[in-house]
Amino acid sequence: MGIENVRGSYFPSGPELQSLSRGPQGGPGLLRPALPRLCKHAWVSCYPAAGSRPKKRGGQAGRARRASAGSLSRSAGNACQPSRAAPARAWRWSSSDRQSVLSILQVLGDLLSVGTDKRIRYMVSKGGSEALLQTLVDTARTASPDYDILLPLFRLLAKVGLRDKKFGQKALELEALDVTLILTRKNLSHSQNLLHCLWTLRVFATSVTTAAMLGINGAMELLFKVITPYTQKRTRIMRAATEVLAALLKSKSNSRRAVNRGYVTALLRLHQDWHLHDTANTHVPIRRALLLGLKHSATCRSGREAFLAAQGLEILFSTAQNCLDDQSLEPVLSIMLDILRQCYPKCPLPLATASSAYTFPGPGSITSEPPCVLTEEDLEDDGDDEVDKDSDSEDMKEEDDLETDVTKLSSRPGLDRPEEDLTQYEAMCLELSCNFEVLESRPGDDLNFEEAQYANHQHILTAASPKWHCLNKDQSSFGQEREDTVQAFLLSTVKTGRSNVHLTSKKEPGVSPYQKAQSSGHGKDSSGNEIPDIQASLKEDAWDIEAVSCPRISASFSNSTKTKEATEEIDKLLQTYPKHVPFHDPYLYMAKAGRTRSVADFKMMAFPDLWGHCPPPAAQSLLERKCGIQRIKIFEDVRRLIQPSDVINKVVFSLDEPWPLQDAASDCLRFFSQFESGNLRKAIQVREFEYDLLVNADVNSAQHQQWFYFQVSRMKAAVPYRFNVINCEKANSQFNYGMQPTLYSVKEALLGRPTWMRIGYEICYYKNHYRQGAAATGGASGKCYYSLTFAVTFPHDGDVCYLAYHYPYTYTALLTHLDTLERSVNPKQVYFRQEALCQTLGGNPCPLVTITAMPKSNSADHLEQFRQRPYQVITARVHPGESNASWVMKGTLEFLVSSDPVARLLRENFIFKIIPMLNPDGVINGNHRCSLRGEDLNRQWLSPSAHLQPTIYHAKGLLSYLRSVGRSPTVFCDFHGHSQKKNVFLYGCSIKETLWRAESTVDASTLLEDVSYRMLPKILDKLAPAFTTSSCSFLIEKSRASTARVVVWREMGVSRSYTMESSYCGCNQGPYQGLQFGTRELEEMGAMFCVGLLILELKSVGCSRQLPTRSTALLNAEEEALGPHLQRCLRSSATSDLDDEPFCMEEIDYGTDGSSDGAESFSELDQQIQECAFHKGEEEAGGPGEGAPGPGLRP
């Protein structure tokens, strides 16, 4: 039967509560809605005379009282006094009240121990935490606390507190910290009671503010009375105490207190003792908790200094060596690695200055002070000056960057220049002219005599070469020949070929793709054609491979002896080793290179750019990550510091030291990077086959170190070389998830395989010990650096190879490509016009390309249809290091001029305005992100300057002109590359989606918005194997307000304004799942983007009737090929795991401050509590003195 409490309200009895708590077959029963009422009733039963809950002691005075160090300095022997809020009369329990409370606690325990955390969060939202905490306080403050109630209450508090972010603050306000700490002191000799108190303290300490308060009131000193050297007694107590201590040390004030009292050395000695004696590894959680305490205490500089002074680096390094092969010790090994990285002495990069080795005194440049030399003293301390923050405070969310000002989102700003200035762009839109004669394409008219001389070399054309290299404009079979030799109906090859794609196997360590190619015979080129006796002739001719591999640029084609010799050498080489690369002409490249202007005045050409690149015959798989590679590298870094006997530390290449650094007789590798797009600033030989590399910052900048491209020579075959790029900036990288750098071998190219290959193994990317000083960053916090490390086994002895972050694509290669494209088209059918949009700051022309179909005739109707075609505007390569964007653009350009039927339809229905390289200067000079002024040009679209950002100024001017004449583009797309995600995806702009995501109070339903911006991504998702909508985003961020995508959307009114991002890495979905991108896949994406534009037009309401008729006939003819591909795409998007990062065998912690003890410790604590609830009557087994506290460790 139920009972009636002193207030006269009925409540079910214990058995009734238990029966109600269990529904059919042990289900959740009927009491979930009553969870908060159960908590409140438990408190009312404990405190029967009170009609309401005691008021919180709020206000400044109350907080100050709680914060005083003396508030908890009562001796452990004193009994708790009743709260001042309690009634004056003495506490007394009735048996019915006590039984009711026990039943309620049991019911709550049963309800919260099954199911998900949703029940606990529901109870927390209804005030359950406060009710339980108040019950604890009132029960503990009786003269003789009832531990039959306190123990299940402690278990409930621990379980609920783990899910309540404000639990520590609530405990502080209700004075639960006081009573729990006092109960802990009173129960040092009672294992079961002490264990429960420690669990609750562990939960309280999750709030850094609460942890700091516990530290002020002597919690750490109390814990060191419990924690002892190795013992087999009271191990559950020991584990709980060490975990509480580790949680307390997350507070920086506690860390400093621990350092001042010598606890760092004590923790190190305790860990040594437990590690030495725990030979069976049965107490790994205790050892892990001791290490966590060390890790947290080392977050401040004084903690790291104390650790190093106690020989902690050497001790942990030695200890870790014994743990490497034992999987059961993984929890302690990962924490050891964190501590080693954290306490490794920070030092500046081995550079004279953080600024770029190149400077450009351009217009508007601010004369900067001499660059700061980095010193040890200059490095910022990253711990002591930080203010303790409550862990409940959340990091800045994505929503905080979203633009929610509807006025800004909806308004259309006026022109950023006088309207009359737009007339200059009429000359760039001759297709709108009424005079048809000006439309006549004249390929080659702007080619000077020297370029023509080199462009017409016929000896590079072999029998297998396509005839479209000839300049006969009247040849009627132009289109058909190109279709047969180059494009051959793209739709049929792309849509049907993916399921049969040949995949290379996962790379075995040390096995080069070149070695695999060699196993099939040296006498085949990348297309599988036989090359007779190439290997023999390579040996017989005895080329000076180093001289050939980096030929000199002929400056203005002068008559100098060196220039003639270089040209003759390359001419002889090309005649001996003919190799045709589609849309590439080495002689034309040489001619163009002589006119390309660089800041460093490059005199050499990189062989891969001159010779050309053919895609590999097979797609390359994502590299399988070797488990443990990151920790191996960290151990090597530590060994280099504490055991430097085998470290050479010799500079072998440096842009800062122009004199020769490499001995001709030396066996070390030779490096070089002073060519177009090259980037390597310094190379240091660490050991015989290991080198530290530093890449150059962007010109006129001290940051953006990511792109690298350099030559390496004098290597030995079949020897693993290790390269460490030690000054990377990004905190994350796809190099940890299957991405490999690229390599080009000169000898392989001469053997008929001129191919950039993904290569390298034992790759990992992690934070290193280098820092940039605060003075070098203008007083800001010192910048961290990251290391990319990889091993390479070169295919040949004495080869010359090129290594790059991604497939290089130079400015000169673009100019060569555009010229060969222009010569390949039939000018009677294809209108292809290239001109200069403007001159860059560096004096290089920025190409603008117009592609459409020539009018069928000079009739008025045909000319009018020609002029009324809608525009599509595509740009790329505003960020120089995103070379993948240029390969996508290459595919777009080649497809648009091809004789593919879809390409013909596109030309007949659209005018394409294409700016294939918005930042030529950055590309030429090896920058990763910026212009010559050190600016990110994709953050200058709001108000660009004609003198400071000419390419952006004129690109925006061209778009403004099109808008002024009523010809705004249907689609604007800016091609980019993405370093941290896989696949290809789009970013667009949507006001409604932005407001919804930001949970704005504005009623988005009242806003009108063209939803067609989502059509193109959906089309590409079904069409392109590499594309996925799962990564697409249409949010408008404040930080992106000045990008091309947002400005064109907002100011030009182009609803379909996009950024298309292509991964540097590869795909984790669709037909290309598990593959890295090659140039073939990137070019295919460019072509598929064009096909998507046609399908988008077909789905649009305003398209002409003639287009659907012709397109339907074309697509119906290909329906058999199209159908299976679309089905595969749909099936893959429905079933594949689209998370960007797949599960990795080894946890990757990019920073040393990442906490890996959060969720794991909580789940372990849950398990301990659950086990205790099932075995609550059992005491820990122990010998004599089990109930007595250990002697403690007094440092």
mmCIF file of C-alpha atoms in Angstrom, residues 222-504:
data_model
loop_
_atom_site.group_PDB
_atom_site.id
_atom_site.type_symbol
_atom_site.label_atom_id
_atom_site.label_comp_id
_atom_site.label_asym_id
_atom_site.label_seq_id
_atom_site.Cartn_x
_atom_site.Cartn_y
_atom_site.Cartn_z
ATOM 1 C CA LEU A 222 43.256 15.207 0.174
ATOM 2 C CA LEU A 223 43.705 13.017 -2.917
ATOM 3 C CA PHE A 224 47.427 12.617 -2.312
ATOM 4 C CA LYS A 225 46.492 11.044 1.026
ATOM 5 C CA VAL A 226 44.642 8.376 -0.944
ATOM 6 C CA ILE A 227 47.005 7.863 -3.896
ATOM 7 C CA THR A 228 49.951 5.664 -2.968
ATOM 8 C CA PRO A 229 52.791 3.862 -4.738
ATOM 9 C CA TYR A 230 52.008 0.478 -6.250
ATOM 10 C CA THR A 231 49.765 -1.724 -4.152
ATOM 11 C CA GLN A 232 47.289 -4.509 -4.789
ATOM 12 C CA LYS A 233 44.915 -3.161 -2.167
ATOM 13 C CA ARG A 234 42.146 -0.635 -2.653
ATOM 14 C CA THR A 235 42.792 -0.464 -6.385
ATOM 15 C CA ARG A 236 39.270 0.715 -7.154
ATOM 16 C CA ILE A 237 39.804 3.580 -4.726
ATOM 17 C CA MET A 238 43.173 4.287 -6.316
ATOM 18 C CA ARG A 239 41.678 4.425 -9.779
ATOM 19 C CA ALA A 240 38.877 6.769 -8.742
ATOM 20 C CA ALA A 241 41.281 9.069 -6.873
ATOM 21 C CA THR A 242 43.743 9.338 -9.774
ATOM 22 C CA GLU A 243 40.903 10.098 -12.196
ATOM 23 C CA VAL A 244 39.615 12.859 -9.905
ATOM 24 C CA LEU A 245 43.113 14.311 -9.680
ATOM 25 C CA ALA A 246 43.501 14.269 -13.481
ATOM 26 C CA ALA A 247 40.178 16.088 -13.855
ATOM 27 C CA LEU A 248 41.148 18.700 -11.259
ATOM 28 C CA LEU A 249 44.415 19.414 -13.050
ATOM 29 C CA LYS A 250 42.536 20.543 -16.147
ATOM 30 C CA SER A 251 42.153 23.825 -14.323
ATOM 31 C CA LYS A 252 45.226 25.942 -14.970
ATOM 32 C CA SER A 253 45.113 27.369 -11.459
ATOM 33 C CA ASN A 254 45.248 23.809 -10.113
ATOM 34 C CA SER A 255 48.076 22.997 -12.532
ATOM 35 C CA ARG A 256 50.125 25.899 -11.251
ATOM 36 C CA ARG A 257 49.320 24.923 -7.669
ATOM 37 C CA ALA A 258 50.442 21.361 -8.402
ATOM 38 C CA VAL A 259 53.740 22.649 -9.834
ATOM 39 C CA ASN A 260 54.367 24.874 -6.825
ATOM 40 C CA ARG A 261 53.795 21.981 -4.427
ATOM 41 C CA GLY A 262 55.989 19.494 -6.292
ATOM 42 C CA TYR A 263 53.163 17.280 -7.505
ATOM 43 C CA VAL A 264 54.584 17.017 -11.075
ATOM 44 C CA THR A 265 57.626 15.125 -9.843
ATOM 45 C CA ALA A 266 55.402 13.096 -7.517
ATOM 46 C CA LEU A 267 53.114 12.059 -10.391
ATOM 47 C CA LEU A 268 56.102 11.104 -12.528
ATOM 48 C CA ARG A 269 57.552 8.920 -9.761
ATOM 49 C CA LEU A 270 54.160 7.354 -9.037
ATOM 50 C CA HIS A 271 53.743 6.449 -12.695
ATOM 51 C CA GLN A 272 57.239 4.980 -12.796
ATOM 52 C CA ASP A 273 56.453 2.840 -9.759
ATOM 53 C CA TRP A 274 53.144 1.562 -11.098
ATOM 54 C CA HIS A 275 54.625 0.903 -14.534
ATOM 55 C CA LEU A 276 57.547 -1.032 -13.027
ATOM 56 C CA HIS A 277 55.448 -3.247 -10.762
ATOM 57 C CA ASP A 278 52.305 -3.726 -12.845
ATOM 58 C CA THR A 279 53.920 -6.390 -15.016
ATOM 59 C CA ALA A 280 50.604 -8.092 -15.772
ATOM 60 C CA ASN A 281 49.083 -4.792 -16.988
ATOM 61 C CA THR A 282 46.044 -5.230 -14.762
ATOM 62 C CA HIS A 283 46.024 -1.632 -13.578
ATOM 63 C CA VAL A 284 46.317 0.235 -16.880
ATOM 64 C CA PRO A 285 43.484 2.686 -15.958
ATOM 65 C CA ILE A 286 45.443 3.870 -12.900
ATOM 66 C CA ARG A 287 48.603 4.369 -14.953
ATOM 67 C CA ARG A 288 46.612 6.204 -17.587
ATOM 68 C CA ALA A 289 45.030 8.527 -15.022
ATOM 69 C CA LEU A 290 48.443 9.361 -13.556
ATOM 70 C CA LEU A 291 49.664 10.232 -17.059
ATOM 71 C CA LEU A 292 46.601 12.387 -17.664
ATOM 72 C CA GLY A 293 47.472 14.297 -14.518
ATOM 73 C CA LEU A 294 50.950 14.898 -15.915
ATOM 74 C CA LYS A 295 49.522 15.942 -19.271
ATOM 75 C CA HIS A 296 47.154 18.482 -17.726
ATOM 76 C CA SER A 297 49.776 19.884 -15.384
ATOM 77 C CA ALA A 298 52.053 20.436 -18.388
ATOM 78 C CA THR A 299 49.609 22.810 -20.065
ATOM 79 C CA CYS A 300 51.375 25.710 -18.334
ATOM 80 C CA ARG A 301 54.997 26.634 -18.928
ATOM 81 C CA SER A 302 56.016 26.058 -15.321
ATOM 82 C CA GLY A 303 54.567 22.548 -15.530
ATOM 83 C CA ARG A 304 56.585 21.750 -18.632
ATOM 84 C CA GLU A 305 59.712 23.139 -17.036
ATOM 85 C CA ALA A 306 59.151 21.016 -13.935
ATOM 86 C CA PHE A 307 58.606 17.934 -16.111
ATOM 87 C CA LEU A 308 61.812 18.514 -18.076
ATOM 88 C CA ALA A 309 63.780 19.244 -14.888
ATOM 89 C CA ALA A 310 62.660 15.887 -13.495
ATOM 90 C CA GLN A 311 64.031 14.151 -16.636
ATOM 91 C CA GLY A 312 60.460 13.415 -17.648
ATOM 92 C CA LEU A 313 61.172 13.429 -21.388
ATOM 93 C CA GLU A 314 63.857 10.759 -21.056
ATOM 94 C CA ILE A 315 61.815 8.713 -18.570
ATOM 95 C CA LEU A 316 58.658 8.622 -20.680
ATOM 96 C CA PHE A 317 60.614 8.024 -23.894
ATOM 97 C CA SER A 318 62.304 5.016 -22.325
ATOM 98 C CA THR A 319 59.055 3.777 -20.800
ATOM 99 C CA ALA A 320 57.190 4.087 -24.079
ATOM 100 C CA GLN A 321 59.675 1.864 -25.895
ATOM 101 C CA ASN A 322 58.473 -1.039 -23.754
ATOM 102 C CA CYS A 323 54.838 -0.382 -24.641
ATOM 103 C CA LEU A 324 55.013 -0.206 -28.425
ATOM 104 C CA ASP A 325 54.290 -3.850 -29.141
ATOM 105 C CA ASP A 326 51.639 -4.372 -26.468
ATOM 106 C CA GLN A 327 48.133 -3.577 -27.690
ATOM 107 C CA SER A 328 46.739 -3.622 -24.146
ATOM 108 C CA LEU A 329 48.911 -0.608 -23.319
ATOM 109 C CA GLU A 330 47.447 1.549 -26.061
ATOM 110 C CA PRO A 331 45.563 3.801 -23.565
ATOM 111 C CA VAL A 332 48.761 4.755 -21.741
ATOM 112 C CA LEU A 333 50.914 4.948 -24.861
ATOM 113 C CA SER A 334 48.666 7.543 -26.514
ATOM 114 C CA ILE A 335 48.840 9.771 -23.424
ATOM 115 C CA MET A 336 52.631 9.364 -23.259
ATOM 116 C CA LEU A 337 52.856 10.579 -26.848
ATOM 117 C CA ASP A 338 50.753 13.617 -26.025
ATOM 118 C CA ILE A 339 53.019 14.480 -23.097
ATOM 119 C CA LEU A 340 56.181 14.009 -25.147
ATOM 120 C CA ARG A 341 54.860 16.334 -27.832
ATOM 121 C CA GLN A 342 53.572 18.804 -25.282
ATOM 122 C CA CYS A 343 56.825 19.027 -23.350
ATOM 123 C CA TYR A 344 59.185 18.898 -26.314
ATOM 124 C CA PRO A 345 60.979 22.275 -26.102
ATOM 125 C CA LYS A 346 59.439 24.739 -28.531
ATOM 126 C CA CYS A 347 61.812 26.384 -30.961
ATOM 127 C CA PRO A 348 61.672 28.685 -33.975
ATOM 128 C CA LEU A 349 61.891 27.423 -37.513
ATOM 129 C CA PRO A 350 65.442 27.155 -38.882
ATOM 130 C CA LEU A 351 64.893 30.253 -41.027
ATOM 131 C CA ALA A 352 66.415 33.701 -40.848
ATOM 132 C CA THR A 353 62.968 35.241 -41.125
ATOM 133 C CA ALA A 354 59.382 34.035 -41.322
ATOM 134 C CA SER A 355 58.694 36.318 -44.295
ATOM 135 C CA SER A 356 58.926 35.045 -47.843
ATOM 136 C CA ALA A 357 62.305 34.787 -49.489
ATOM 137 C CA TYR A 358 60.817 36.830 -52.351
ATOM 138 C CA THR A 359 59.591 40.426 -52.125
ATOM 139 C CA PHE A 360 57.730 42.488 -54.691
ATOM 140 C CA PRO A 361 57.670 46.294 -54.419
ATOM 141 C CA GLY A 362 54.317 46.656 -56.101
ATOM 142 C CA PRO A 363 51.939 49.638 -56.156
ATOM 143 C CA GLY A 364 50.432 50.448 -52.801
ATOM 144 C CA SER A 365 52.857 48.201 -50.956
ATOM 145 C CA ILE A 366 53.567 49.290 -47.417
ATOM 146 C CA THR A 367 57.239 49.427 -46.646
ATOM 147 C CA SER A 368 57.549 47.001 -43.806
ATOM 148 C CA GLU A 369 60.122 46.986 -41.087
ATOM 149 C CA PRO A 370 63.003 44.529 -41.381
ATOM 150 C CA PRO A 371 61.678 41.075 -40.625
ATOM 151 C CA CYS A 372 62.006 39.835 -37.065
ATOM 152 C CA VAL A 373 64.619 37.193 -36.430
ATOM 153 C CA LEU A 374 63.035 34.349 -34.504
ATOM 154 C CA THR A 375 64.677 33.543 -31.205
ATOM 155 C CA GLU A 376 63.958 31.183 -28.341
ATOM 156 C CA GLU A 377 63.023 34.085 -26.070
ATOM 157 C CA ASP A 378 60.585 35.439 -28.628
ATOM 158 C CA LEU A 379 58.335 32.390 -28.468
ATOM 159 C CA GLU A 380 54.958 32.916 -26.855
ATOM 160 C CA ASP A 381 54.132 30.977 -23.734
ATOM 161 C CA ASP A 382 50.865 29.238 -24.440
ATOM 162 C CA GLY A 383 49.740 28.586 -20.924
ATOM 163 C CA ASP A 384 50.387 30.921 -18.051
ATOM 164 C CA ASP A 385 48.483 33.945 -19.249
ATOM 165 C CA GLU A 386 45.318 32.082 -20.064
ATOM 166 C CA VAL A 387 42.296 32.704 -17.903
ATOM 167 C CA ASP A 388 40.484 29.698 -16.535
ATOM 168 C CA LYS A 389 37.279 29.127 -18.400
ATOM 169 C CA ASP A 390 34.401 26.886 -17.536
ATOM 170 C CA SER A 391 34.351 23.859 -19.771
ATOM 171 C CA ASP A 392 30.641 24.431 -20.207
ATOM 172 C CA SER A 393 31.318 27.377 -22.489
ATOM 173 C CA GLU A 394 31.031 26.212 -26.077
ATOM 174 C CA ASP A 395 33.382 27.048 -28.891
ATOM 175 C CA MET A 396 32.307 29.417 -31.607
ATOM 176 C CA LYS A 397 29.867 27.579 -33.783
ATOM 177 C CA GLU A 398 29.397 27.794 -37.513
ATOM 178 C CA GLU A 399 26.136 29.612 -36.825
ATOM 179 C CA ASP A 400 28.041 32.529 -35.286
ATOM 180 C CA ASP A 401 29.568 33.305 -38.690
ATOM 181 C CA LEU A 402 26.267 33.223 -40.574
ATOM 182 C CA GLU A 403 24.934 36.485 -41.914
ATOM 183 C CA THR A 404 21.471 37.053 -40.425
ATOM 184 C CA ASP A 405 20.994 40.709 -41.314
ATOM 185 C CA VAL A 406 18.180 40.443 -43.852
ATOM 186 C CA THR A 407 18.863 43.964 -45.091
ATOM 187 C CA LYS A 408 22.412 43.038 -46.017
ATOM 188 C CA LEU A 409 21.298 39.759 -47.534
ATOM 189 C CA SER A 410 18.516 41.281 -49.625
ATOM 190 C CA SER A 411 19.965 44.619 -50.678
ATOM 191 C CA ARG A 412 21.669 45.119 -54.034
ATOM 192 C CA PRO A 413 24.593 47.537 -53.702
ATOM 193 C CA GLY A 414 25.217 49.998 -56.480
ATOM 194 C CA LEU A 415 28.174 50.035 -58.851
ATOM 195 C CA ASP A 416 31.579 50.340 -57.252
ATOM 196 C CA ARG A 417 32.787 52.487 -60.173
ATOM 197 C CA PRO A 418 31.438 55.164 -62.541
ATOM 198 C CA GLU A 419 29.033 53.710 -65.086
ATOM 199 C CA GLU A 420 30.991 55.162 -67.984
ATOM 200 C CA ASP A 421 33.951 52.983 -66.973
ATOM 201 C CA LEU A 422 31.984 49.910 -68.058
ATOM 202 C CA THR A 423 32.243 50.864 -71.730
ATOM 203 C CA GLN A 424 35.808 49.523 -71.849
ATOM 204 C CA TYR A 425 34.381 46.023 -71.641
ATOM 205 C CA GLU A 426 32.481 46.335 -74.919
ATOM 206 C CA ALA A 427 35.685 45.312 -76.674
ATOM 207 C CA MET A 428 35.652 42.056 -74.704
ATOM 208 C CA CYS A 429 32.136 41.216 -75.876
ATOM 209 C CA LEU A 430 32.517 41.488 -79.639
ATOM 210 C CA GLU A 431 29.955 38.705 -79.995
ATOM 211 C CA LEU A 432 27.348 41.354 -79.149
ATOM 212 C CA SER A 433 28.572 43.548 -81.996
ATOM 213 C CA CYS A 434 26.351 44.144 -85.006
ATOM 214 C CA ASN A 435 29.354 43.939 -87.308
ATOM 215 C CA PHE A 436 29.845 40.252 -87.979
ATOM 216 C CA GLU A 437 33.248 40.674 -89.603
ATOM 217 C CA VAL A 438 34.885 41.443 -86.265
ATOM 218 C CA LEU A 439 33.918 37.983 -85.069
ATOM 219 C CA GLU A 440 36.232 36.233 -87.490
ATOM 220 C CA SER A 441 38.732 34.208 -85.484
ATOM 221 C CA ARG A 442 42.307 34.541 -86.576
ATOM 222 C CA PRO A 443 44.268 31.909 -84.685
ATOM 223 C CA GLY A 444 47.898 32.736 -84.354
ATOM 224 C CA ASP A 445 47.697 36.372 -85.410
ATOM 225 C CA ASP A 446 49.156 37.524 -82.112
ATOM 226 C CA LEU A 447 51.938 34.936 -82.185
ATOM 227 C CA ASN A 448 55.280 36.555 -82.749
ATOM 228 C CA PHE A 449 57.821 35.235 -85.216
ATOM 229 C CA GLU A 450 59.835 33.266 -82.693
ATOM 230 C CA GLU A 451 56.762 31.540 -81.280
ATOM 231 C CA ALA A 452 55.571 30.627 -84.760
ATOM 232 C CA GLN A 453 58.982 29.242 -85.578
ATOM 233 C CA TYR A 454 58.907 26.892 -82.617
ATOM 234 C CA ALA A 455 55.200 26.120 -82.858
ATOM 235 C CA ASN A 456 55.577 24.741 -86.388
ATOM 236 C CA HIS A 457 58.212 22.112 -85.654
ATOM 237 C CA GLN A 458 56.851 19.077 -87.460
ATOM 238 C CA HIS A 459 59.247 16.495 -86.069
ATOM 239 C CA ILE A 460 57.237 16.127 -82.858
ATOM 240 C CA LEU A 461 54.344 14.747 -84.868
ATOM 241 C CA THR A 462 54.570 10.994 -85.196
ATOM 242 C CA ALA A 463 52.382 8.692 -87.199
ATOM 243 C CA ALA A 464 50.166 8.327 -84.180
ATOM 244 C CA SER A 465 49.866 12.053 -83.618
ATOM 245 C CA PRO A 466 46.541 13.706 -84.389
ATOM 246 C CA LYS A 467 46.519 15.904 -87.478
ATOM 247 C CA TRP A 468 44.797 18.788 -85.729
ATOM 248 C CA HIS A 469 48.197 20.329 -84.921
ATOM 249 C CA CYS A 470 48.335 21.580 -88.513
ATOM 250 C CA LEU A 471 47.273 25.183 -89.067
ATOM 251 C CA ASN A 472 45.198 24.642 -92.234
ATOM 252 C CA LYS A 473 42.020 26.549 -91.437
ATOM 253 C CA ASP A 474 40.205 25.319 -94.538
ATOM 254 C CA GLN A 475 40.493 21.642 -93.745
ATOM 255 C CA SER A 476 36.883 20.425 -93.615
ATOM 256 C CA SER A 477 37.577 17.236 -91.705
ATOM 257 C CA PHE A 478 38.875 19.079 -88.602
ATOM 258 C CA GLY A 479 36.044 18.148 -86.289
ATOM 259 C CA GLN A 480 35.851 14.511 -87.300
ATOM 260 C CA GLU A 481 39.587 13.964 -86.827
ATOM 261 C CA ARG A 482 39.489 15.474 -83.363
ATOM 262 C CA GLU A 483 36.524 13.322 -82.477
ATOM 263 C CA ASP A 484 38.398 10.217 -83.536
ATOM 264 C CA THR A 485 41.693 11.052 -81.862
ATOM 265 C CA VAL A 486 40.865 13.102 -78.800
ATOM 266 C CA GLN A 487 37.334 13.200 -77.508
ATOM 267 C CA ALA A 488 35.487 10.351 -79.233
ATOM 268 C CA PHE A 489 32.037 11.084 -77.904
ATOM 269 C CA LEU A 490 32.588 11.929 -74.268
ATOM 270 C CA LEU A 491 29.173 10.861 -73.079
ATOM 271 C CA SER A 492 29.579 7.275 -74.186
ATOM 272 C CA THR A 493 33.044 6.914 -72.649
ATOM 273 C CA VAL A 494 32.372 8.676 -69.389
ATOM 274 C CA LYS A 495 28.957 7.319 -68.558
ATOM 275 C CA THR A 496 29.728 3.699 -69.286
ATOM 276 C CA GLY A 497 33.372 3.443 -68.418
ATOM 277 C CA ARG A 498 33.298 3.949 -64.679
ATOM 278 C CA SER A 499 32.152 0.526 -63.650
ATOM 279 C CA ASN A 500 35.044 -1.008 -65.573
ATOM 280 C CA VAL A 501 37.697 1.352 -64.244
ATOM 281 C CA HIS A 502 40.902 -0.493 -63.440
ATOM 282 C CA LEU A 503 42.104 0.195 -59.925
ATOM 283 C CA THR A 504 45.636 -0.053 -58.730
#
